[in-house]
Tab-separated table of C-alpha atoms in Angstrom:
chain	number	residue	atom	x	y	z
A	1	UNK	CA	-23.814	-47.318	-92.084
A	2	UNK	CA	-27.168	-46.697	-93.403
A	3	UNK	CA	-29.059	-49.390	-95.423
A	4	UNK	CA	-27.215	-49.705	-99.063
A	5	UNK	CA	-27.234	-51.211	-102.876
A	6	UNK	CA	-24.224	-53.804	-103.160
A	7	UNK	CA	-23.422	-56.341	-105.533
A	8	UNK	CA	-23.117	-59.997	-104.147
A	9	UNK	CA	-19.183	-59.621	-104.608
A	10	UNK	CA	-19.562	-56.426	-102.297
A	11	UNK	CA	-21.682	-58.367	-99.812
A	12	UNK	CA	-19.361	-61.084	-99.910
A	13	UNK	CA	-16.373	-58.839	-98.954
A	14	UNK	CA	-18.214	-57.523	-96.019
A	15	UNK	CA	-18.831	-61.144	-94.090
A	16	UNK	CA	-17.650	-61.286	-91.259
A	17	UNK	CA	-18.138	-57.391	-90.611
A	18	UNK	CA	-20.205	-55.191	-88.542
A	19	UNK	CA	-22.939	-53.889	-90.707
A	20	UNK	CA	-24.318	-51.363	-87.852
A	21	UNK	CA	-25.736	-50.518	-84.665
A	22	UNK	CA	-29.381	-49.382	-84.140
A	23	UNK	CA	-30.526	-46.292	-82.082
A	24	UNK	CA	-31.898	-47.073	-78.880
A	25	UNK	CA	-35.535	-48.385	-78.550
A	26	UNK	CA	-37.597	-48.355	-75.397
A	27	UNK	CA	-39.241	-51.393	-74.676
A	28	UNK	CA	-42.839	-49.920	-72.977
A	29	UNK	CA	-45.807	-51.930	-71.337
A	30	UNK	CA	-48.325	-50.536	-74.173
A	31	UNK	CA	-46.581	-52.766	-76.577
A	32	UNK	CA	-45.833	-55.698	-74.427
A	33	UNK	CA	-49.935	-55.661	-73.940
A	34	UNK	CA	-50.488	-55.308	-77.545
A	35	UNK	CA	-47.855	-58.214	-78.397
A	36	UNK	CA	-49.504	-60.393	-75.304
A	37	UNK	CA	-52.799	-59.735	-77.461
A	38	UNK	CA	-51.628	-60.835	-80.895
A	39	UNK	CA	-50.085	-63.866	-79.633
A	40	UNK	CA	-52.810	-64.952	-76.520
A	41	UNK	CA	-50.159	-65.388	-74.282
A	42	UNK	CA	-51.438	-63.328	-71.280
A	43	UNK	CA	-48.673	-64.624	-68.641
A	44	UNK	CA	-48.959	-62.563	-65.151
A	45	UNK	CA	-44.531	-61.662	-65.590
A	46	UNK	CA	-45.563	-59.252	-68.384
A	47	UNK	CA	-48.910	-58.010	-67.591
A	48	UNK	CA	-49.412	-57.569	-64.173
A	49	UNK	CA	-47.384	-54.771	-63.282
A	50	UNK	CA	-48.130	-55.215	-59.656
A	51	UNK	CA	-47.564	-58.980	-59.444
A	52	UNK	CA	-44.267	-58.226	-61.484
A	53	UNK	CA	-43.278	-55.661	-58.599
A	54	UNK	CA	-42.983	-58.920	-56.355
A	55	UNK	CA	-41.727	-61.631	-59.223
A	56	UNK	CA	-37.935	-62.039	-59.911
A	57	UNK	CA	-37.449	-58.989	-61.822
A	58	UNK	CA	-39.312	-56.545	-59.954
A	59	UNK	CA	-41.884	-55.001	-63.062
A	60	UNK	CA	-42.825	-56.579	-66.030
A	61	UNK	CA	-41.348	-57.997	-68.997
A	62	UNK	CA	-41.604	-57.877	-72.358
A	63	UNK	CA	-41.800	-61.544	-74.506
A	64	UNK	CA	-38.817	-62.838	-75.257
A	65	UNK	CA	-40.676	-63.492	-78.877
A	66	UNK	CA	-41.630	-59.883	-78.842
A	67	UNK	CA	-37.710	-59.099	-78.565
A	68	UNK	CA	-37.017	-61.540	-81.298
A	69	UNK	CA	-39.671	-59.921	-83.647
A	70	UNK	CA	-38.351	-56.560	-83.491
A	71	UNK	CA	-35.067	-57.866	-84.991
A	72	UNK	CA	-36.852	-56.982	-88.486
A	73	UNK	CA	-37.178	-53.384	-87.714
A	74	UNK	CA	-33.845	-53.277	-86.439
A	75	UNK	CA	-32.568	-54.630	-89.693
A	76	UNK	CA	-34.282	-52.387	-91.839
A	77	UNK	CA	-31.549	-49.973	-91.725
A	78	UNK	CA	-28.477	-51.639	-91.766
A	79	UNK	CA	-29.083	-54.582	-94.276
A	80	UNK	CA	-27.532	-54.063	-97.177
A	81	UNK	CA	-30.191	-55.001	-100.496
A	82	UNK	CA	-28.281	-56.997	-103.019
A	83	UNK	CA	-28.620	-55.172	-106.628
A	84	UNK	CA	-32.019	-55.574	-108.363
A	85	UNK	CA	-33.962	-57.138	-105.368
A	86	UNK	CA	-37.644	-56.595	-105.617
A	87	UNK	CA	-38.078	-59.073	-102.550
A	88	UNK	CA	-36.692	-60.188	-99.266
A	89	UNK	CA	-38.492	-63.160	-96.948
A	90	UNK	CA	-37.550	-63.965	-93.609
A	91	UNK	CA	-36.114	-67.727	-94.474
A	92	UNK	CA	-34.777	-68.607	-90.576
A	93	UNK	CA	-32.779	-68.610	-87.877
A	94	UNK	CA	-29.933	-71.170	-87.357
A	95	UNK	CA	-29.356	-69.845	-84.023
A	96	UNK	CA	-31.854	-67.952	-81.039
A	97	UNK	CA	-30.444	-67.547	-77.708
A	98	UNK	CA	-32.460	-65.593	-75.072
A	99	UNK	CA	-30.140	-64.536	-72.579
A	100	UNK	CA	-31.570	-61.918	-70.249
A	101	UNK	CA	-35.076	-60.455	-69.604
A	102	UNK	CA	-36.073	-57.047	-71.146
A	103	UNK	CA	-37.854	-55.180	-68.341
A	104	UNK	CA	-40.346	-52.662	-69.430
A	105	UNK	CA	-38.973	-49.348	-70.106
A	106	UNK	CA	-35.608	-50.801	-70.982
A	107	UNK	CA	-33.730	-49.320	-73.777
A	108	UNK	CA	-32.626	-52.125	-76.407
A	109	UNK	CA	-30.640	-51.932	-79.838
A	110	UNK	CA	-29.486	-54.119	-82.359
A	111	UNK	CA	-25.719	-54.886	-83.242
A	112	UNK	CA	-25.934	-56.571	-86.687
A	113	UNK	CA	-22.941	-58.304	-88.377
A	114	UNK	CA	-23.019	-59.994	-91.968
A	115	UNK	CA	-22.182	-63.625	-91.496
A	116	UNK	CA	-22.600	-65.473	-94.443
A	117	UNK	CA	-23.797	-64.413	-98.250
A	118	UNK	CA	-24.886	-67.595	-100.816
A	119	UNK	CA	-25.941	-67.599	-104.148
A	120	UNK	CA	-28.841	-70.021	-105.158
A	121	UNK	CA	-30.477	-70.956	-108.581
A	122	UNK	CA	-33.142	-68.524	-109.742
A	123	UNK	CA	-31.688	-65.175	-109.002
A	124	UNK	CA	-32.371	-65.670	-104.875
A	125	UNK	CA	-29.581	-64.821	-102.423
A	126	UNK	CA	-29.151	-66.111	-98.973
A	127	UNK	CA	-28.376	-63.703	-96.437
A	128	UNK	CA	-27.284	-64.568	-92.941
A	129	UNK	CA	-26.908	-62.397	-90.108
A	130	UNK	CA	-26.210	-61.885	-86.446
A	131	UNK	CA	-27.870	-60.200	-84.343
A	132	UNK	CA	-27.168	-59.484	-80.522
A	133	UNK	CA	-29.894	-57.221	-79.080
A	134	UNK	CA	-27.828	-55.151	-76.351
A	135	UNK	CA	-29.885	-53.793	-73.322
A	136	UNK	CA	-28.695	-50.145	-71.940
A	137	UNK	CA	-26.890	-50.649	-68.941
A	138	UNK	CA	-26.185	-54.083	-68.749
A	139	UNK	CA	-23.647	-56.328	-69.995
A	140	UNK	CA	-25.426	-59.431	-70.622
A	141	UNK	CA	-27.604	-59.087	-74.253
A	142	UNK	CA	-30.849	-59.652	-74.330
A	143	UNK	CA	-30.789	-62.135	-77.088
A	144	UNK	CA	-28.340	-63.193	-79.803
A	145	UNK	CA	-29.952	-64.507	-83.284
A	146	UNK	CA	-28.485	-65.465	-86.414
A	147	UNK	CA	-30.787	-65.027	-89.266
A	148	UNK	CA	-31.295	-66.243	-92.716
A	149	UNK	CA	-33.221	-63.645	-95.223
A	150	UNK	CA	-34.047	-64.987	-98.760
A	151	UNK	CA	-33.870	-61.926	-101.262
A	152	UNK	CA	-35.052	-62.289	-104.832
A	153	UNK	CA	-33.860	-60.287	-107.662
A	154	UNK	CA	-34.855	-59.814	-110.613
């Protein structure tokens, strides 16, 4: 399903559905630097690829906050944009579990699902979805989120 115009009434009628899955993404040391960077946290686990070679997961890994943050390009495509929106927010999470490290060069993806749709005063609608950030080869996720984006219309 690629991202699509829906009525609330349509969004409604799709909780509790799969909205899509995301292509693979490869999780690679250049942007695990960059993301140490942004947020100062320069821990040896992701940066020092030989230390890493030694630590418990035998390279590097990327923040689990890194992970987390990429669950807004992941939903670009999928999220469905209630009729006349001219703006979304990120409102939230009501739930962030990180379950298993992402080890550099990993593949991840996104499975998104459409949990809960709410109408509030003022033309805003509450969107909240689930995310479970898969890594390629393993059964574990990386991470399961449920999210809350505000969307305005007009």
């Amino acid at each position: 399903m690629s991202r699509q115009i829906m009525t609330v009434e349509e969004m409604k009628n799709k909780i509790g559905s799969e909205l899509g899955v995301t292509d693979w993404f490869t999780m690679d040391q250049d942007r695990i630097n960059k993301f140490a960077d942004c947020t100062l946290d320069h821990q040896w686990i992701h940066l020092d690829e030989e230390a890493a070679k030694k630590g418990p997961f035998g390279k590097t890994i990327a923040h689990g906050y890194l992970t987390v943050s990429l669950i807004a390009h992941f939903s670009a495509e999928h999220m469905p944009l209630p009729e006349n929106a001219v703006m979304a927010i990120n409102y939230g999470m009501n739930k962030l579990r990180l379950l298993s490290p992402v080890t550099v060069d990993a593949q991840i993806r996104d499975r998104i699902a459409l949990m809960d749709v709410e109408e509030k005063s003022d033309g805003r609608i509450l969107v909240t979805t689930s995310h479970t950030i898969e890594i390629k080869g393993q059964e574990k996720p990386a991470l399961y989120a449920e999210t809350l984006g505000m969307f305005y219309t007009a």
